[in-house]
Amino acid sequence: MTRRYGFDTLQIHAGARPDPATGARQVPIYQTTAYVFRDADHAAALFNLQEVGYIYSRLTNPTVSALAERIATLEGGAGGVCCSSGHAAQIMALFPLMGPGRNVVVSTRLYGGTVTQFSHTIRRFGWSAKFVDFDDLGALEAAVDDDTRAIFCESIANPGGYITDLPAVAKLADRLGLPLIVDNTSATPYLCRPIEHGATLVVHSTTKYLTGNGTVTGGAIVDSGKFDWSASGKFPSLSDPEPAYHGLKFHETFGALAFTFHSIAVGLRDLGMTMNPQAAHYTLLGIETLSLRMQRHVANAVKVAEWLEKDPRIARVTYAGLKSSPYHERVATVCPKGAGALFTFALKGGYEACVKLVNALELFSHVANLGDTRSLVIHSASTTHRQLTEEQQRAAGADPDVVRVSIGLEDPDDIIADLDQALTKASA
Ligand code: PLP
């Protein structure tokens, strides 16, 4: 059958086939570390990357592979790799591109943990990040130098309800000959498809909406398969002979799947940031209902944000789904099915009122997570964005007087009622 399936079909079927051994319809949890080789020649061919198959679950596992294929399909990419967390995915995405002395130009509007990872931790590898306001394309271009190897941003940024102008940033990256990496965690491929806007790689914290119910941590990287890794000579890991594979050149050998094969054969092999099959199973189950959940997340978020915006106790609401948002127009091009369900709002009572609000909420859970079926709240400045300077917090949209909410799938009137009673206590 040549029919191209729609998103709702692919989220259930992509990457999954009845188990060849048993006919099991759901993807089994292949709880195994190793796989028996047919014979010595088979083992040698697998180790030489001359044949694709399973060797050892640090590299590949059938349950995890099914998930990687499903996410890659939903993102419209050529291939995908799963790993142990969203943060692992970010390191794994940069790993084949960077080297000592190289830098990545990144948006100031990022999840706080990513700001910390990029400001401090990657320096231990000799890499660095330059933080730029991605609304200023001139500044973005000026930040790029001969040592820049990638441009990195989030589609819908956590926490501020900021939407990156992906088509414009991708066009610039293309002109500069650099891969654009987009963290699509807050949007999911249902709301935003970065590759269609020109992104090279898409990364995810599958911990969030893809799994959808706060059960497991995981990450994924999807490669568009469209970047020419050999053109500039800047990406030797992908274009030049790999000593650990007898001089194999990944780009020349695997073409559009070069990044994916490198991430498995070198990245997972040596960094070992592997996703476990149990986690992959939970995330496969979660993705089956992704579109339905995202529709309801967005509908609830719009209702809650509109209610908050009219409330006299609220100073401002940053949700891009609101007509008043400076990023509202971008929603139509970047994430046409909605602006997600993650946003912040500022309380007129400032920092103190935020802390009181978080303590007074009853239905909302006060946790460092997002993308759950449950509504979640956090005061970013004192938690997820705590390691940042106040200037970095403001640039990221985590001002001290705002709380971040991840609107869940409950009855929206119950969510609003909980906010109402907590705001009364916070404003007292
Ligand atoms: N990217 C975004 C947008 C996030 O919100 C998070 C975590 O909150 C991460 C990446 C990191 O993901 P993980 O916690 O799975 O490592």
GROMACS .gro file of C-alpha atoms and ligand atoms in nm:
model
  444
    1MET     CA    1   0.000   0.000   0.000
    2THR     CA    2   0.147   0.336  -0.101
    3ARG     CA    3  -0.082   0.557   0.106
    4ARG     CA    4   0.102   0.810   0.324
    5TYR     CA    5  -0.046   0.772   0.670
    6GLY     CA    6  -0.151   1.072   0.873
    7PHE     CA    7  -0.004   1.172   1.210
    8ASP     CA    8  -0.276   0.998   1.416
    9THR     CA    9  -0.204   0.670   1.237
   10LEU     CA   10   0.174   0.701   1.254
   11GLN     CA   11   0.176   0.778   1.628
   12ILE     CA   12   0.026   0.431   1.681
   13HIS     CA   13   0.193   0.227   1.407
   14ALA     CA   14   0.529   0.381   1.309
   15GLY     CA   15   0.822   0.163   1.417
   16ALA     CA   16   0.595  -0.116   1.542
   17ARG     CA   17   0.521  -0.443   1.369
   18PRO     CA   18   0.385  -0.767   1.515
   19ASP     CA   19   0.671  -0.938   1.694
   20PRO     CA   20   0.833  -1.179   1.443
   21ALA     CA   21   0.881  -1.449   1.709
   22THR     CA   22   0.541  -1.447   1.880
   23GLY     CA   23   0.308  -1.220   1.684
   24ALA     CA   24   0.272  -0.999   1.991
   25ARG     CA   25   0.082  -0.691   1.872
   26GLN     CA   26   0.219  -0.443   2.127
   27VAL     CA   27   0.595  -0.380   2.102
   28PRO     CA   28   0.747  -0.625   2.353
   29ILE     CA   29   0.993  -0.510   2.616
   30TYR     CA   30   1.309  -0.684   2.499
   31GLN     CA   31   1.466  -0.709   2.841
   32THR     CA   32   1.802  -0.841   2.725
   33THR     CA   33   2.156  -0.717   2.734
   34ALA     CA   34   2.296  -0.918   2.442
   35TYR     CA   35   2.187  -1.102   2.127
   36VAL     CA   36   2.313  -1.440   2.005
   37PHE     CA   37   2.516  -1.419   1.683
   38ARG     CA   38   2.432  -1.669   1.407
   39ASP     CA   39   2.802  -1.751   1.373
   40ALA     CA   40   3.145  -1.586   1.381
   41ASP     CA   41   3.102  -1.426   1.035
   42HIS     CA   42   2.771  -1.272   1.143
   43ALA     CA   43   2.936  -1.129   1.455
   44ALA     CA   44   3.224  -0.985   1.252
   45ALA     CA   45   2.989  -0.826   0.998
   46LEU     CA   46   2.789  -0.660   1.276
   47PHE     CA   47   3.101  -0.527   1.447
   48ASN     CA   48   3.228  -0.391   1.112
   49LEU     CA   49   2.895  -0.213   1.049
   50GLN     CA   50   2.864  -0.418   0.728
   51GLU     CA   51   2.534  -0.561   0.846
   52VAL     CA   52   2.268  -0.396   1.060
   53GLY     CA   53   2.154  -0.595   1.362
   54TYR     CA   54   2.168  -0.628   1.737
   55ILE     CA   55   2.492  -0.675   1.929
   56TYR     CA   56   2.452  -0.530   2.277
   57SER     CA   57   2.182  -0.313   2.435
   58ARG     CA   58   2.414  -0.019   2.508
   59LEU     CA   59   2.405   0.032   2.130
   60THR     CA   60   2.067  -0.094   2.014
   61ASN     CA   61   1.765  -0.278   2.152
   62PRO     CA   62   1.449  -0.367   1.955
   63THR     CA   63   1.210  -0.185   2.193
   64VAL     CA   64   1.426   0.127   2.191
   65SER     CA   65   1.470   0.105   1.812
   66ALA     CA   66   1.092   0.095   1.765
   67LEU     CA   67   1.064   0.417   1.965
   68ALA     CA   68   1.348   0.584   1.773
   69GLU     CA   69   1.179   0.498   1.444
   70ARG     CA   70   0.843   0.625   1.568
   71ILE     CA   71   0.980   0.960   1.683
   72ALA     CA   72   1.187   1.001   1.365
   73THR     CA   73   0.879   0.929   1.155
   74LEU     CA   74   0.663   1.177   1.345
   75GLU     CA   75   0.934   1.443   1.307
   76GLY     CA   76   0.974   1.367   0.934
   77GLY     CA   77   1.342   1.277   0.978
   78ALA     CA   78   1.568   1.021   0.811
   79GLY     CA   79   1.670   0.849   1.135
   80GLY     CA   80   1.659   0.875   1.510
   81VAL     CA   81   1.842   0.767   1.823
   82CYS     CA   82   1.708   0.744   2.177
   83CYS     CA   83   1.907   0.809   2.489
   84SER     CA   84   1.873   0.822   2.864
   85SER     CA   85   1.738   1.177   2.907
   86GLY     CA   86   1.679   1.503   2.727
   87HIS     CA   87   2.008   1.634   2.859
   88ALA     CA   88   2.185   1.327   2.722
   89ALA     CA   89   2.023   1.395   2.384
   90GLN     CA   90   2.170   1.744   2.380
   91ILE     CA   91   2.523   1.619   2.446
   92MET     CA   92   2.473   1.337   2.194
   93ALA     CA   93   2.352   1.587   1.931
   94LEU     CA   94   2.657   1.808   1.977
   95PHE     CA   95   2.910   1.525   2.017
   96PRO     CA   96   2.977   1.446   1.647
   97LEU     CA   97   2.988   1.816   1.556
   98MET     CA   98   3.205   1.968   1.826
   99GLY     CA   99   3.565   1.938   1.944
  100PRO     CA  100   3.797   2.128   2.175
  101GLY     CA  101   3.785   2.501   2.093
  102ARG     CA  102   3.457   2.475   1.901
  103ASN     CA  103   3.141   2.662   1.997
  104VAL     CA  104   2.766   2.646   1.954
  105VAL     CA  105   2.554   2.962   1.923
  106VAL     CA  106   2.244   2.920   2.139
  107SER     CA  107   1.927   3.109   2.222
  108THR     CA  108   1.902   3.293   2.555
  109ARG     CA  109   1.550   3.148   2.586
  110LEU     CA  110   1.615   2.793   2.700
  111TYR     CA  111   1.524   2.556   2.982
  112GLY     CA  112   1.740   2.659   3.283
  113GLY     CA  113   1.913   2.321   3.302
  114THR     CA  114   2.021   2.361   2.941
  115VAL     CA  115   2.158   2.709   3.012
  116THR     CA  116   2.365   2.557   3.293
  117GLN     CA  117   2.474   2.258   3.080
  118PHE     CA  118   2.585   2.493   2.802
  119SER     CA  119   2.736   2.764   3.026
  120HIS     CA  120   2.945   2.539   3.247
  121THR     CA  121   2.946   2.164   3.189
  122ILE     CA  122   3.030   2.152   2.819
  123ARG     CA  123   3.339   2.363   2.894
  124ARG     CA  124   3.491   2.048   3.050
  125PHE     CA  125   3.500   1.907   2.696
  126GLY     CA  126   3.666   2.223   2.562
  127TRP     CA  127   3.337   2.328   2.398
  128SER     CA  128   3.161   2.658   2.463
  129ALA     CA  129   2.826   2.825   2.397
  130LYS     CA  130   2.751   3.183   2.296
  131PHE     CA  131   2.410   3.304   2.416
  132VAL     CA  132   2.219   3.533   2.180
  133ASP     CA  133   1.868   3.679   2.154
  134PHE     CA  134   1.736   3.484   1.853
  135ASP     CA  135   1.494   3.766   1.768
  136ASP     CA  136   1.805   3.965   1.669
  137LEU     CA  137   1.923   3.779   1.359
  138GLY     CA  138   2.205   4.031   1.313
  139ALA     CA  139   2.341   3.945   1.658
  140LEU     CA  140   2.300   3.576   1.583
  141GLU     CA  141   2.502   3.606   1.265
  142ALA     CA  142   2.765   3.822   1.438
  143ALA     CA  143   2.810   3.557   1.709
  144VAL     CA  144   2.901   3.291   1.453
  145ASP     CA  145   3.274   3.253   1.394
  146ASP     CA  146   3.509   3.003   1.227
  147ASP     CA  147   3.485   2.774   1.530
  148THR     CA  148   3.104   2.763   1.538
  149ARG     CA  149   2.970   2.417   1.463
  150ALA     CA  150   2.597   2.448   1.536
  151ILE     CA  151   2.307   2.677   1.620
  152PHE     CA  152   2.070   2.564   1.898
  153CYS     CA  153   1.726   2.679   2.012
  154GLU     CA  154   1.393   2.554   2.147
  155SER     CA  155   1.083   2.572   1.924
  156ILE     CA  156   0.848   2.677   2.205
  157ALA     CA  157   1.088   2.785   2.476
  158ASN     CA  158   1.061   2.669   2.836
  159PRO     CA  159   0.939   2.852   3.043
  160GLY     CA  160   0.845   3.178   2.879
  161GLY     CA  161   0.590   3.103   2.605
  162TYR     CA  162   0.839   3.231   2.349
  163ILE     CA  163   0.818   3.095   1.995
  164THR     CA  164   1.141   3.090   1.791
  165ASP     CA  165   1.109   3.217   1.435
  166LEU     CA  166   1.232   2.882   1.303
  167PRO     CA  167   1.202   2.958   0.929
  168ALA     CA  168   1.417   3.272   0.967
  169VAL     CA  169   1.675   3.108   1.194
  170ALA     CA  170   1.694   2.801   0.966
  171LYS     CA  171   1.746   3.022   0.661
  172LEU     CA  172   2.035   3.197   0.833
  173ALA     CA  173   2.188   2.868   0.950
  174ASP     CA  174   2.165   2.739   0.595
  175ARG     CA  175   2.338   3.049   0.454
  176LEU     CA  176   2.613   3.011   0.717
  177GLY     CA  177   2.653   2.640   0.636
  178LEU     CA  178   2.573   2.534   0.993
  179PRO     CA  179   2.336   2.269   1.130
  180LEU     CA  180   2.037   2.403   1.323
  181ILE     CA  181   1.947   2.193   1.628
  182VAL     CA  182   1.596   2.247   1.765
  183ASP     CA  183   1.476   2.123   2.102
  184ASN     CA  184   1.112   2.039   2.026
  185THR     CA  185   1.025   1.913   2.376
  186SER     CA  186   0.758   2.169   2.466
  187ALA     CA  187   0.589   2.162   2.126
  188THR     CA  188   0.616   1.793   2.026
  189PRO     CA  189   0.599   1.697   1.657
  190TYR     CA  190   0.219   1.725   1.675
  191LEU     CA  191   0.237   2.102   1.722
  192CYS     CA  192   0.566   2.182   1.548
  193ARG     CA  193   0.777   2.003   1.287
  194PRO     CA  194   1.115   2.182   1.294
  195ILE     CA  195   1.257   1.981   1.000
  196GLU     CA  196   0.984   2.126   0.774
  197HIS     CA  197   1.110   2.470   0.877
  198GLY     CA  198   1.470   2.379   0.787
  199ALA     CA  199   1.612   2.231   1.109
  200THR     CA  200   1.894   1.977   1.071
  201LEU     CA  201   1.853   1.793   1.401
  202VAL     CA  202   1.562   1.779   1.646
  203VAL     CA  203   1.618   1.686   2.009
  204HIS     CA  204   1.363   1.584   2.269
  205SER     CA  205   1.326   1.524   2.634
  206THR     CA  206   1.088   1.230   2.589
  207THR     CA  207   1.038   1.259   2.965
  208LYS     CA  208   0.773   1.524   2.893
  209TYR     CA  209   0.478   1.519   2.650
  210LEU     CA  210   0.595   1.225   2.439
  211THR     CA  211   0.561   0.991   2.737
  212GLY     CA  212   0.299   1.223   2.874
  213ASN     CA  213   0.239   1.109   3.229
  214GLY     CA  214   0.557   1.171   3.426
  215THR     CA  215   0.680   0.813   3.449
  216VAL     CA  216   1.024   0.782   3.283
  217THR     CA  217   1.314   0.997   3.171
  218GLY     CA  218   1.441   0.972   2.816
  219GLY     CA  219   1.570   1.165   2.521
  220ALA     CA  220   1.581   1.143   2.144
  221ILE     CA  221   1.767   1.295   1.852
  222VAL     CA  222   1.619   1.297   1.503
  223ASP     CA  223   1.830   1.375   1.199
  224SER     CA  224   1.667   1.534   0.895
  225GLY     CA  225   1.924   1.355   0.680
  226LYS     CA  226   1.954   1.670   0.469
  227PHE     CA  227   2.276   1.832   0.592
  228ASP     CA  228   2.589   1.788   0.382
  229TRP     CA  229   2.842   1.690   0.650
  230SER     CA  230   3.128   1.674   0.399
  231ALA     CA  231   3.089   2.011   0.221
  232SER     CA  232   3.283   2.239   0.456
  233GLY     CA  233   3.539   2.008   0.615
  234LYS     CA  234   3.412   2.130   0.953
  235PHE     CA  235   3.262   1.798   1.062
  236PRO     CA  236   3.549   1.546   1.041
  237SER     CA  237   3.378   1.293   1.272
  238LEU     CA  238   3.118   1.244   1.001
  239SER     CA  239   3.320   1.310   0.686
  240ASP     CA  240   3.670   1.179   0.761
  241PRO     CA  241   3.795   0.822   0.816
  242GLU     CA  242   3.699   0.686   1.161
  243PRO     CA  243   4.001   0.507   1.309
  244ALA     CA  244   3.787   0.289   1.539
  245TYR     CA  245   3.609   0.146   1.232
  246HIS     CA  246   3.914   0.082   1.010
  247GLY     CA  247   3.886   0.418   0.832
  248LEU     CA  248   3.513   0.402   0.756
  249LYS     CA  249   3.370   0.742   0.651
  250PHE     CA  250   3.022   0.775   0.800
  251HIS     CA  251   2.884   1.033   0.558
  252GLU     CA  252   3.022   0.865   0.249
  253THR     CA  253   2.903   0.521   0.365
  254PHE     CA  254   2.564   0.594   0.521
  255GLY     CA  255   2.453   0.914   0.341
  256ALA     CA  256   2.134   1.051   0.500
  257LEU     CA  257   2.177   0.810   0.791
  258ALA     CA  258   2.537   0.916   0.870
  259PHE     CA  259   2.448   1.109   1.185
  260THR     CA  260   2.219   0.830   1.312
  261PHE     CA  261   2.478   0.556   1.257
  262HIS     CA  262   2.753   0.766   1.414
  263SER     CA  263   2.533   0.838   1.718
  264ILE     CA  264   2.482   0.466   1.773
  265ALA     CA  265   2.818   0.325   1.667
  266VAL     CA  266   3.034   0.592   1.834
  267GLY     CA  267   2.805   0.806   2.053
  268LEU     CA  268   2.616   0.535   2.242
  269ARG     CA  269   2.908   0.296   2.225
  270ASP     CA  270   3.147   0.537   2.400
  271LEU     CA  271   2.928   0.782   2.593
  272GLY     CA  272   2.686   0.509   2.699
  273MET     CA  273   2.386   0.739   2.752
  274THR     CA  274   2.150   0.459   2.656
  275MET     CA  275   1.772   0.447   2.698
  276ASN     CA  276   1.648   0.131   2.868
  277PRO     CA  277   1.375  -0.083   2.708
  278GLN     CA  278   1.128  -0.028   2.995
  279ALA     CA  279   1.147   0.348   2.942
  280ALA     CA  280   1.107   0.303   2.567
  281HIS     CA  281   0.796   0.091   2.627
  282TYR     CA  282   0.628   0.358   2.844
  283THR     CA  283   0.710   0.625   2.586
  284LEU     CA  284   0.578   0.412   2.298
  285LEU     CA  285   0.250   0.376   2.489
  286GLY     CA  286   0.240   0.749   2.558
  287ILE     CA  287   0.299   0.851   2.197
  288GLU     CA  288  -0.004   0.645   2.084
  289THR     CA  289  -0.227   0.923   2.221
  290LEU     CA  290   0.001   1.222   2.160
  291SER     CA  291  -0.224   1.414   1.921
  292LEU     CA  292  -0.532   1.368   2.141
  293ARG     CA  293  -0.348   1.481   2.450
  294MET     CA  294  -0.187   1.781   2.280
  295GLN     CA  295  -0.523   1.900   2.147
  296ARG     CA  296  -0.665   1.892   2.500
  297HIS     CA  297  -0.348   2.042   2.655
  298VAL     CA  298  -0.373   2.334   2.413
  299ALA     CA  299  -0.750   2.383   2.460
  300ASN     CA  300  -0.708   2.385   2.839
  301ALA     CA  301  -0.407   2.618   2.822
  302VAL     CA  302  -0.594   2.869   2.607
  303LYS     CA  303  -0.890   2.867   2.849
  304VAL     CA  304  -0.671   2.905   3.159
  305ALA     CA  305  -0.446   3.173   3.003
  306GLU     CA  306  -0.749   3.376   2.890
  307TRP     CA  307  -0.897   3.356   3.239
  308LEU     CA  308  -0.567   3.456   3.403
  309GLU     CA  309  -0.519   3.748   3.165
  310LYS     CA  310  -0.847   3.904   3.279
  311ASP     CA  311  -0.778   3.856   3.650
  312PRO     CA  312  -0.684   4.177   3.837
  313ARG     CA  313  -0.434   3.990   4.059
  314ILE     CA  314  -0.223   3.900   3.755
  315ALA     CA  315   0.036   4.141   3.607
  316ARG     CA  316   0.094   3.956   3.276
  317VAL     CA  317   0.060   3.618   3.105
  318THR     CA  318   0.322   3.505   2.854
  319TYR     CA  319   0.125   3.242   2.663
  320ALA     CA  320   0.183   3.275   2.286
  321GLY     CA  321  -0.164   3.136   2.228
  322LEU     CA  322  -0.308   3.466   2.355
  323LYS     CA  323  -0.385   3.732   2.095
  324SER     CA  324  -0.201   3.984   2.315
  325SER     CA  325   0.128   3.789   2.291
  326PRO     CA  326   0.404   3.948   2.079
  327TYR     CA  327   0.464   3.595   1.945
  328HIS     CA  328   0.102   3.521   1.856
  329GLU     CA  329   0.160   3.568   1.482
  330ARG     CA  330   0.446   3.316   1.486
  331VAL     CA  331   0.211   3.047   1.616
  332ALA     CA  332   0.038   3.035   1.276
  333THR     CA  333   0.363   2.955   1.093
  334VAL     CA  334   0.575   2.772   1.351
  335CYS     CA  335   0.318   2.569   1.548
  336PRO     CA  336  -0.015   2.604   1.368
  337LYS     CA  337  -0.202   2.354   1.587
  338GLY     CA  338  -0.136   2.558   1.900
  339ALA     CA  339   0.121   2.722   2.124
  340GLY     CA  340   0.154   2.431   2.367
  341ALA     CA  341   0.050   2.427   2.730
  342LEU     CA  342   0.354   2.568   2.906
  343PHE     CA  343   0.364   2.933   3.004
  344THR     CA  344   0.434   3.174   3.283
  345PHE     CA  345   0.233   3.443   3.452
  346ALA     CA  346   0.344   3.726   3.676
  347LEU     CA  347   0.172   3.811   4.001
  348LYS     CA  348   0.124   4.172   4.104
  349GLY     CA  349   0.239   4.063   4.451
  350GLY     CA  350   0.585   3.973   4.309
  351TYR     CA  351   0.822   3.704   4.437
  352GLU     CA  352   0.649   3.663   4.777
  353ALA     CA  353   0.308   3.613   4.617
  354CYS     CA  354   0.455   3.353   4.377
  355VAL     CA  355   0.587   3.148   4.667
  356LYS     CA  356   0.249   3.175   4.850
  357LEU     CA  357   0.063   3.075   4.532
  358VAL     CA  358   0.275   2.763   4.481
  359ASN     CA  359   0.211   2.661   4.843
  360ALA     CA  360  -0.165   2.726   4.821
  361LEU     CA  361  -0.242   2.531   4.501
  362GLU     CA  362  -0.414   2.199   4.569
  363LEU     CA  363  -0.492   2.038   4.231
  364PHE     CA  364  -0.164   2.154   4.076
  365SER     CA  365   0.144   1.955   4.174
  366HIS     CA  366   0.451   2.153   4.272
  367VAL     CA  367   0.718   1.964   4.078
  368ALA     CA  368   1.022   2.017   3.855
  369ASN     CA  369   0.860   1.866   3.548
  370LEU     CA  370   0.630   1.953   3.260
  371GLY     CA  371   0.419   1.771   3.005
  372ASP     CA  372   0.225   1.552   3.248
  373THR     CA  373  -0.146   1.467   3.235
  374ARG     CA  374  -0.160   1.655   3.565
  375SER     CA  375  -0.133   2.032   3.593
  376LEU     CA  376   0.205   2.128   3.731
  377VAL     CA  377   0.346   2.447   3.878
  378ILE     CA  378   0.688   2.573   3.970
  379HIS     CA  379   0.853   2.900   4.059
  380SER     CA  380   1.131   2.883   3.800
  381ALA     CA  381   1.355   3.156   3.944
  382SER     CA  382   1.400   2.968   4.272
  383THR     CA  383   1.418   2.618   4.118
  384THR     CA  384   1.473   2.516   3.753
  385HIS     CA  385   1.642   2.849   3.667
  386ARG     CA  386   1.803   2.897   4.011
  387GLN     CA  387   2.164   2.847   3.894
  388LEU     CA  388   2.124   3.138   3.648
  389THR     CA  389   2.209   3.503   3.714
  390GLU     CA  390   1.907   3.735   3.741
  391GLU     CA  391   1.994   3.873   3.396
  392GLN     CA  392   1.996   3.520   3.250
  393GLN     CA  393   1.667   3.442   3.432
  394ARG     CA  394   1.498   3.746   3.277
  395ALA     CA  395   1.641   3.668   2.932
  396ALA     CA  396   1.506   3.314   2.959
  397GLY     CA  397   1.163   3.441   3.072
  398ALA     CA  398   1.203   3.312   3.428
  399ASP     CA  399   1.170   3.651   3.601
  400PRO     CA  400   1.151   3.634   3.983
  401ASP     CA  401   0.783   3.748   3.984
  402VAL     CA  402   0.653   3.472   3.755
  403VAL     CA  403   0.541   3.115   3.808
  404ARG     CA  404   0.550   2.854   3.534
  405VAL     CA  405   0.254   2.628   3.475
  406SER     CA  406   0.224   2.315   3.264
  407ILE     CA  407  -0.148   2.285   3.203
  408GLY     CA  408  -0.274   1.928   3.230
  409LEU     CA  409  -0.570   1.736   3.098
  410GLU     CA  410  -0.807   1.784   3.392
  411ASP     CA  411  -1.143   1.957   3.362
  412PRO     CA  412  -1.040   2.317   3.280
  413ASP     CA  413  -1.295   2.460   3.525
  414ASP     CA  414  -1.128   2.266   3.806
  415ILE     CA  415  -0.786   2.401   3.703
  416ILE     CA  416  -0.921   2.756   3.704
  417ALA     CA  417  -1.098   2.706   4.039
  418ASP     CA  418  -0.772   2.589   4.196
  419LEU     CA  419  -0.583   2.891   4.060
  420ASP     CA  420  -0.861   3.119   4.183
  421GLN     CA  421  -0.853   2.996   4.543
  422ALA     CA  422  -0.471   2.999   4.551
  423LEU     CA  423  -0.454   3.351   4.406
  424THR     CA  424  -0.690   3.469   4.680
  425LYS     CA  425  -0.455   3.329   4.944
  426ALA     CA  426  -0.144   3.461   4.764
  427SER     CA  427  -0.288   3.811   4.736
  428ALA     CA  428  -0.411   3.830   5.097
  429PLP     N1  429   1.468   2.044   2.715
  429PLP     C1  430   1.363   2.102   2.774
  429PLP     C2  431   1.284   2.205   2.699
  429PLP     C3  432   1.328   2.069   2.904
  429PLP     O1  433   1.224   2.128   2.964
  429PLP     C4  434   1.406   1.972   2.973
  429PLP     C5  435   1.375   1.936   3.113
  429PLP     O2  436   1.293   1.996   3.177
  429PLP     C6  437   1.514   1.915   2.907
  429PLP     C7  438   1.542   1.951   2.778
  429PLP     C8  439   1.601   1.812   2.975
  429PLP     O3  440   1.533   1.690   2.974
  429PLP     P1  441   1.558   1.572   3.079
  429PLP     O4  442   1.507   1.620   3.210
  429PLP     O5  443   1.481   1.457   3.023
  429PLP     O6  444   1.705   1.549   3.080
   0.00000   0.00000   0.00000
